[in-house]
Amino acid sequence: MFFEFINQSYFVVFNALTLIVSLKTYGKYFDTAFKYLPIIIAYTVINELLGYFLLYYPSFRVFLDFQDSQTNHIIYNIFDLIYFPFFYYVYWKLITNSQYKKIIFMGAILVFTGYLINSFFRNPMNYGLLYAYAIASAFLIFSIVLYYFDKRHKKINFFQPYNLVFWVSIALVIFFTFSPFLLLFGFHNPDVWYKLKFQTIHHFLIILQNILFIIGFIKCRKRAFG
């Protein structure tokens, strides 16, 4: 079972490694807006493990009362409703411009509305809410752009190698620029998705995201945060 899991979900190893590094370096950012980031990373690891067992072990679905669903989409839909709000809140907290804060607040409400609307057209128990995911991803990138506009107004350089926010932001922008397009393409063209190994590309994006997180945790300095 272990080797089968590694073969199917090898990228989760990088999630777990990121969690370990985030805990070992926690003293650098425990009193910042990212103080709950290790919890989000731990939740990501647990979610991936749960998703694997729900997908490949029918008896596990029955154990968790998911016997009416043949997929693991519901846990990823729930994950989105925790993951995205966390980062919206982080960038809302980091930004000082009151107008930008209002935009993030209102945008977050629209994102949740998008998930609700998407649920009317696709059963979230059996389908990923990918259109809502794409909207949530785009708005997260937009929130990060607002954060950098806020920094620019203060005449602060874009490149800040000792600022954890810099590395996390780069990782999020790269991942969420490509992930929605890949998943939506796979939804509409599953045969091509598997034939061209787009799933492997998506896994590579997860690995790259985690590598950038790890670099940020290692290089970050408390005084450079913000």
mmCIF file of C-alpha atoms in Angstrom:
data_model
loop_
_atom_site.group_PDB
_atom_site.id
_atom_site.type_symbol
_atom_site.label_atom_id
_atom_site.label_comp_id
_atom_site.label_asym_id
_atom_site.label_seq_id
_atom_site.Cartn_x
_atom_site.Cartn_y
_atom_site.Cartn_z
ATOM 1 C CA MET A 1 0.000 0.000 0.000
ATOM 2 C CA PHE A 2 2.796 2.440 0.890
ATOM 3 C CA PHE A 3 4.677 2.021 -2.403
ATOM 4 C CA GLU A 4 1.431 2.209 -4.334
ATOM 5 C CA PHE A 5 0.625 5.483 -2.602
ATOM 6 C CA ILE A 6 4.077 6.929 -3.349
ATOM 7 C CA ASN A 7 3.719 5.917 -6.991
ATOM 8 C CA GLN A 8 0.332 7.626 -7.323
ATOM 9 C CA SER A 9 0.845 10.601 -4.986
ATOM 10 C CA TYR A 10 4.613 11.157 -4.804
ATOM 11 C CA PHE A 11 4.097 14.938 -4.669
ATOM 12 C CA VAL A 12 2.599 14.585 -1.176
ATOM 13 C CA VAL A 13 6.122 13.825 0.058
ATOM 14 C CA PHE A 14 7.005 17.440 -0.765
ATOM 15 C CA ASN A 15 3.912 18.655 1.092
ATOM 16 C CA ALA A 16 5.070 16.689 4.129
ATOM 17 C CA LEU A 17 8.635 18.001 3.805
ATOM 18 C CA THR A 18 7.314 21.550 3.612
ATOM 19 C CA LEU A 19 5.328 20.954 6.784
ATOM 20 C CA ILE A 20 8.440 19.726 8.611
ATOM 21 C CA VAL A 21 10.509 22.738 7.497
ATOM 22 C CA SER A 22 7.673 25.144 8.378
ATOM 23 C CA LEU A 23 7.588 23.758 11.922
ATOM 24 C CA LYS A 24 11.362 23.778 12.339
ATOM 25 C CA THR A 25 11.528 27.441 11.303
ATOM 26 C CA TYR A 26 8.309 28.494 13.053
ATOM 27 C CA GLY A 27 10.162 30.800 15.444
ATOM 28 C CA LYS A 28 10.894 33.158 12.549
ATOM 29 C CA TYR A 29 7.247 33.944 11.803
ATOM 30 C CA PHE A 30 5.122 32.689 14.714
ATOM 31 C CA ASP A 31 3.894 36.221 15.475
ATOM 32 C CA THR A 32 3.143 37.252 11.873
ATOM 33 C CA ALA A 33 0.184 36.943 9.507
ATOM 34 C CA PHE A 34 1.558 33.522 8.503
ATOM 35 C CA LYS A 35 1.399 32.062 12.010
ATOM 36 C CA TYR A 36 -1.319 29.597 10.931
ATOM 37 C CA LEU A 37 0.416 28.604 7.689
ATOM 38 C CA PRO A 38 1.754 25.297 9.115
ATOM 39 C CA ILE A 39 -1.838 24.331 9.944
ATOM 40 C CA ILE A 40 -2.865 24.970 6.337
ATOM 41 C CA ILE A 41 0.080 22.905 5.097
ATOM 42 C CA ALA A 42 -0.774 20.092 7.530
ATOM 43 C CA TYR A 43 -4.377 20.210 6.348
ATOM 44 C CA THR A 44 -3.111 19.949 2.771
ATOM 45 C CA VAL A 45 -1.184 16.785 3.615
ATOM 46 C CA ILE A 46 -4.163 15.248 5.432
ATOM 47 C CA ASN A 47 -6.480 16.213 2.582
ATOM 48 C CA GLU A 48 -4.247 14.549 -0.007
ATOM 49 C CA LEU A 49 -4.031 11.376 2.075
ATOM 50 C CA LEU A 50 -7.789 11.323 2.558
ATOM 51 C CA GLY A 51 -8.351 12.002 -1.137
ATOM 52 C CA TYR A 52 -6.144 9.080 -2.102
ATOM 53 C CA PHE A 53 -7.931 6.602 0.136
ATOM 54 C CA LEU A 54 -11.377 7.819 -0.885
ATOM 55 C CA LEU A 55 -10.481 7.396 -4.550
ATOM 56 C CA TYR A 56 -8.720 4.037 -4.467
ATOM 57 C CA TYR A 57 -10.311 2.218 -1.500
ATOM 58 C CA PRO A 58 -14.128 1.875 -1.688
ATOM 59 C CA SER A 59 -14.279 0.404 1.819
ATOM 60 C CA PHE A 60 -12.788 3.650 3.128
ATOM 61 C CA ARG A 61 -15.635 5.624 1.525
ATOM 62 C CA VAL A 62 -18.163 3.488 3.372
ATOM 63 C CA PHE A 63 -16.279 3.972 6.644
ATOM 64 C CA LEU A 64 -16.549 7.777 6.283
ATOM 65 C CA ASP A 65 -20.155 7.631 5.017
ATOM 66 C CA PHE A 66 -19.101 8.577 1.467
ATOM 67 C CA GLN A 67 -20.579 5.398 0.002
ATOM 68 C CA ASP A 68 -22.859 7.318 -2.375
ATOM 69 C CA SER A 69 -19.910 9.067 -4.003
ATOM 70 C CA GLN A 70 -17.451 7.399 -6.365
ATOM 71 C CA THR A 71 -14.988 10.293 -6.235
ATOM 72 C CA ASN A 72 -13.008 12.387 -3.780
ATOM 73 C CA HIS A 73 -14.093 15.762 -5.158
ATOM 74 C CA ILE A 74 -16.080 16.812 -2.103
ATOM 75 C CA ILE A 75 -13.025 17.000 0.150
ATOM 76 C CA TYR A 76 -11.194 19.193 -2.364
ATOM 77 C CA ASN A 77 -14.206 21.484 -2.651
ATOM 78 C CA ILE A 78 -14.237 21.834 1.126
ATOM 79 C CA PHE A 79 -10.469 22.346 1.089
ATOM 80 C CA ASP A 80 -10.846 25.302 -1.290
ATOM 81 C CA LEU A 81 -13.274 26.984 1.104
ATOM 82 C CA ILE A 82 -10.587 26.911 3.810
ATOM 83 C CA TYR A 83 -7.410 27.383 1.755
ATOM 84 C CA PHE A 84 -8.409 30.455 -0.251
ATOM 85 C CA PRO A 85 -9.989 32.390 2.666
ATOM 86 C CA PHE A 86 -6.794 31.895 4.650
ATOM 87 C CA PHE A 87 -4.663 33.601 2.012
ATOM 88 C CA TYR A 88 -7.259 36.278 1.305
ATOM 89 C CA TYR A 89 -7.135 37.112 5.005
ATOM 90 C CA VAL A 90 -3.315 37.090 5.050
ATOM 91 C CA TYR A 91 -3.020 39.579 2.203
ATOM 92 C CA TRP A 92 -5.880 41.669 3.591
ATOM 93 C CA LYS A 93 -3.925 41.868 6.846
ATOM 94 C CA LEU A 94 -0.595 42.649 5.160
ATOM 95 C CA ILE A 95 -1.996 45.443 3.012
ATOM 96 C CA THR A 96 -2.269 48.897 4.584
ATOM 97 C CA ASN A 97 -4.222 50.665 1.821
ATOM 98 C CA SER A 98 -7.862 50.799 2.988
ATOM 99 C CA GLN A 99 -9.228 50.746 -0.572
ATOM 100 C CA TYR A 100 -7.268 47.587 -1.385
ATOM 101 C CA LYS A 101 -8.571 45.994 1.804
ATOM 102 C CA LYS A 102 -12.155 46.691 0.745
ATOM 103 C CA ILE A 103 -11.503 45.159 -2.669
ATOM 104 C CA ILE A 104 -10.177 41.957 -1.107
ATOM 105 C CA PHE A 105 -13.110 41.760 1.294
ATOM 106 C CA MET A 106 -15.704 42.238 -1.437
ATOM 107 C CA GLY A 107 -13.835 39.960 -3.814
ATOM 108 C CA ALA A 108 -13.780 37.162 -1.236
ATOM 109 C CA ILE A 109 -17.570 37.418 -0.934
ATOM 110 C CA LEU A 110 -17.892 37.142 -4.719
ATOM 111 C CA VAL A 111 -15.625 34.083 -4.732
ATOM 112 C CA PHE A 112 -17.812 32.309 -2.157
ATOM 113 C CA THR A 113 -20.865 33.277 -4.195
ATOM 114 C CA GLY A 114 -19.164 31.693 -7.195
ATOM 115 C CA TYR A 115 -18.762 28.414 -5.303
ATOM 116 C CA LEU A 116 -22.425 28.527 -4.331
ATOM 117 C CA ILE A 117 -23.552 29.148 -7.914
ATOM 118 C CA ASN A 118 -21.219 26.461 -9.263
ATOM 119 C CA SER A 119 -22.777 24.014 -6.772
ATOM 120 C CA PHE A 120 -26.188 24.498 -8.417
ATOM 121 C CA PHE A 121 -24.828 23.305 -11.744
ATOM 122 C CA ARG A 122 -22.469 20.583 -10.475
ATOM 123 C CA ASN A 123 -23.008 18.326 -7.493
ATOM 124 C CA PRO A 124 -19.990 19.100 -5.232
ATOM 125 C CA MET A 125 -20.098 15.519 -3.933
ATOM 126 C CA ASN A 126 -19.216 14.160 -7.364
ATOM 127 C CA TYR A 127 -17.620 17.025 -9.265
ATOM 128 C CA GLY A 128 -14.868 19.508 -8.634
ATOM 129 C CA LEU A 129 -16.175 23.078 -8.656
ATOM 130 C CA LEU A 130 -13.528 23.999 -11.186
ATOM 131 C CA TYR A 131 -15.050 27.219 -12.522
ATOM 132 C CA ALA A 132 -15.325 28.574 -8.980
ATOM 133 C CA TYR A 133 -11.778 27.324 -8.371
ATOM 134 C CA ALA A 134 -10.580 29.290 -11.396
ATOM 135 C CA ILE A 135 -12.275 32.452 -10.119
ATOM 136 C CA ALA A 136 -10.828 31.931 -6.625
ATOM 137 C CA SER A 137 -7.355 31.383 -8.110
ATOM 138 C CA ALA A 138 -7.553 34.519 -10.252
ATOM 139 C CA PHE A 139 -8.663 36.605 -7.308
ATOM 140 C CA LEU A 140 -5.849 35.261 -5.125
ATOM 141 C CA ILE A 141 -3.358 36.339 -7.772
ATOM 142 C CA PHE A 142 -5.102 39.715 -7.926
ATOM 143 C CA SER A 143 -4.846 40.040 -4.139
ATOM 144 C CA ILE A 144 -1.109 39.366 -4.358
ATOM 145 C CA VAL A 145 -0.793 42.036 -7.055
ATOM 146 C CA LEU A 146 -2.586 44.483 -4.750
ATOM 147 C CA TYR A 147 -0.111 43.583 -2.010
ATOM 148 C CA TYR A 148 2.792 44.495 -4.303
ATOM 149 C CA PHE A 149 1.092 47.724 -5.405
ATOM 150 C CA ASP A 150 0.803 48.550 -1.714
ATOM 151 C CA LYS A 151 4.524 47.845 -1.271
ATOM 152 C CA ARG A 152 5.374 49.949 -4.323
ATOM 153 C CA HIS A 153 3.556 52.950 -2.880
ATOM 154 C CA LYS A 154 5.922 52.661 0.077
ATOM 155 C CA LYS A 155 8.878 52.487 -2.355
ATOM 156 C CA ILE A 156 9.806 48.971 -1.190
ATOM 157 C CA ASN A 157 11.688 46.730 -3.642
ATOM 158 C CA PHE A 158 9.857 43.821 -5.259
ATOM 159 C CA PHE A 159 12.719 41.350 -4.695
ATOM 160 C CA GLN A 160 13.001 40.567 -0.981
ATOM 161 C CA PRO A 161 14.828 37.263 -0.539
ATOM 162 C CA TYR A 162 14.556 37.307 3.264
ATOM 163 C CA ASN A 163 10.840 38.043 3.340
ATOM 164 C CA LEU A 164 8.692 34.906 3.662
ATOM 165 C CA VAL A 165 5.791 36.704 1.967
ATOM 166 C CA PHE A 166 7.907 37.141 -1.163
ATOM 167 C CA TRP A 167 8.546 33.400 -1.607
ATOM 168 C CA VAL A 168 5.011 32.354 -0.714
ATOM 169 C CA SER A 169 3.602 34.942 -3.125
ATOM 170 C CA ILE A 170 5.799 33.768 -5.998
ATOM 171 C CA ALA A 171 4.821 30.149 -5.301
ATOM 172 C CA LEU A 172 1.106 30.951 -5.218
ATOM 173 C CA VAL A 173 1.202 33.050 -8.394
ATOM 174 C CA ILE A 174 3.018 30.349 -10.375
ATOM 175 C CA PHE A 175 0.768 27.541 -9.166
ATOM 176 C CA PHE A 176 -2.574 29.298 -9.506
ATOM 177 C CA THR A 177 -1.709 30.793 -12.891
ATOM 178 C CA PHE A 178 -1.535 27.337 -14.466
ATOM 179 C CA SER A 179 -3.490 24.972 -12.201
ATOM 180 C CA PRO A 180 -7.041 26.134 -13.124
ATOM 181 C CA PHE A 181 -6.331 25.882 -16.861
ATOM 182 C CA LEU A 182 -4.875 22.394 -16.523
ATOM 183 C CA LEU A 183 -7.768 21.117 -14.405
ATOM 184 C CA LEU A 184 -10.438 22.661 -16.604
ATOM 185 C CA PHE A 185 -8.772 21.217 -19.689
ATOM 186 C CA GLY A 186 -8.659 17.817 -18.019
ATOM 187 C CA PHE A 187 -12.338 18.064 -17.125
ATOM 188 C CA HIS A 188 -13.372 18.773 -20.720
ATOM 189 C CA ASN A 189 -10.738 16.579 -22.409
ATOM 190 C CA PRO A 190 -9.937 13.680 -20.047
ATOM 191 C CA ASP A 191 -8.479 11.445 -22.782
ATOM 192 C CA VAL A 192 -5.998 14.100 -23.882
ATOM 193 C CA TRP A 193 -5.281 14.935 -20.224
ATOM 194 C CA TYR A 194 -4.072 11.396 -19.518
ATOM 195 C CA LYS A 195 -2.455 10.867 -22.915
ATOM 196 C CA LEU A 196 -0.270 13.973 -22.639
ATOM 197 C CA LYS A 197 0.356 13.397 -18.914
ATOM 198 C CA PHE A 198 -1.053 16.761 -17.849
ATOM 199 C CA GLN A 199 -1.595 15.232 -14.435
ATOM 200 C CA THR A 200 2.186 14.909 -14.108
ATOM 201 C CA ILE A 201 2.551 18.581 -15.052
ATOM 202 C CA HIS A 202 0.076 19.493 -12.323
ATOM 203 C CA HIS A 203 2.012 17.394 -9.820
ATOM 204 C CA PHE A 204 5.197 19.176 -10.898
ATOM 205 C CA LEU A 205 3.518 22.512 -10.129
ATOM 206 C CA ILE A 206 2.668 21.252 -6.638
ATOM 207 C CA ILE A 207 6.286 20.200 -6.133
ATOM 208 C CA LEU A 208 7.594 23.553 -7.407
ATOM 209 C CA GLN A 209 5.209 25.405 -5.111
ATOM 210 C CA ASN A 210 6.470 23.455 -2.124
ATOM 211 C CA ILE A 211 10.117 23.970 -3.066
ATOM 212 C CA LEU A 212 9.534 27.738 -3.135
ATOM 213 C CA PHE A 213 7.750 27.537 0.226
ATOM 214 C CA ILE A 214 10.735 25.663 1.676
ATOM 215 C CA ILE A 215 13.198 28.215 0.313
ATOM 216 C CA GLY A 216 11.123 30.928 1.923
ATOM 217 C CA PHE A 217 11.035 29.205 5.300
ATOM 218 C CA ILE A 218 14.795 28.644 5.252
ATOM 219 C CA LYS A 219 15.830 32.106 4.022
ATOM 220 C CA CYS A 220 13.245 34.223 5.852
ATOM 221 C CA ARG A 221 14.170 36.613 8.628
ATOM 222 C CA LYS A 222 11.700 37.964 11.155
ATOM 223 C CA ARG A 223 12.737 41.576 10.616
ATOM 224 C CA ALA A 224 12.207 41.278 6.847
ATOM 225 C CA PHE A 225 8.612 40.010 7.123
ATOM 226 C CA GLY A 226 5.801 42.131 5.821
#
